[in-house]
């Protein structure tokens, strides 16, 4: 693949121009040592070559080799969006996002690897931009080459443009928990009244850290080991003693939605790890239904929407 950039700063070095356009040191090293090229006005140069205003720098990015540790599988894959740079798919509940020691197969990464192989793409590496818990369904976002991945991860404008929304179901008859004064300061005013129903809308900025003694479970905690987390929500439906929430993630902490709502006294239906009732659903009622991002290569706003999955729809009908 090749990408071109026009220099606007006199005497700027090639590597500085490329850095401004999101080319990492690692990618620059790949270009240098793995068969790529740097061209300035169609002539090969090195990374410290000094540019004039108007010079055009083109990078020829070498194809990425196959990762033999990741097994390609011919699994069903619902593609929601695809171009030469990005791939967005619908992950079913119960399928892990990535492989692990105990499950080297059957993950979304295996399915995407198999899809890439069948399509005959030159780049065979799988780049995951967003992932979901095993029991969560919905939109997953992949990059099809390392430069596309780097732009979404490292460039603040594109990273901030990435927005995800979730549907979740909670028990409408639950009541708000008692919060400490420090916790009250981290939630919107309507969430501070213990013993009340969940308000129509709310904002939660409770920090999250690992639960002591667990490598999986998280909790709300105010210490050096925690990270700021921000969730906002709106109740969009109430039926059968259940409430359907439309949730906006402003940060992406592990188990963020599950921890925030459990801490408020409203664990997700089916979420037995955080105290949810699993009689109605055998997995947490959480579905990533919306993904929006600014496309780094076209500057178009990509907007992808999924309906409520059948198992969550059933308990609300």
Short mmCIF file of C-alpha atoms in Angstrom, two decimals, residues 38-40 43-47 49:
data_model
loop_
_atom_site.label_atom_id
_atom_site.label_comp_id
_atom_site.label_asym_id
_atom_site.label_seq_id
_atom_site.Cartn_x
_atom_site.Cartn_y
_atom_site.Cartn_z
CA UNK A 38 10.21 6.48 1.23
CA UNK A 39 9.91 8.59 -1.90
CA UNK A 40 10.26 12.38 -2.12
CA UNK A 43 12.88 9.79 -5.72
CA UNK A 44 13.92 7.43 -2.93
CA UNK A 45 15.20 9.20 0.20
CA UNK A 46 15.72 8.44 3.90
CA UNK A 47 13.82 9.56 6.99
CA UNK A 49 16.01 14.04 4.37
#
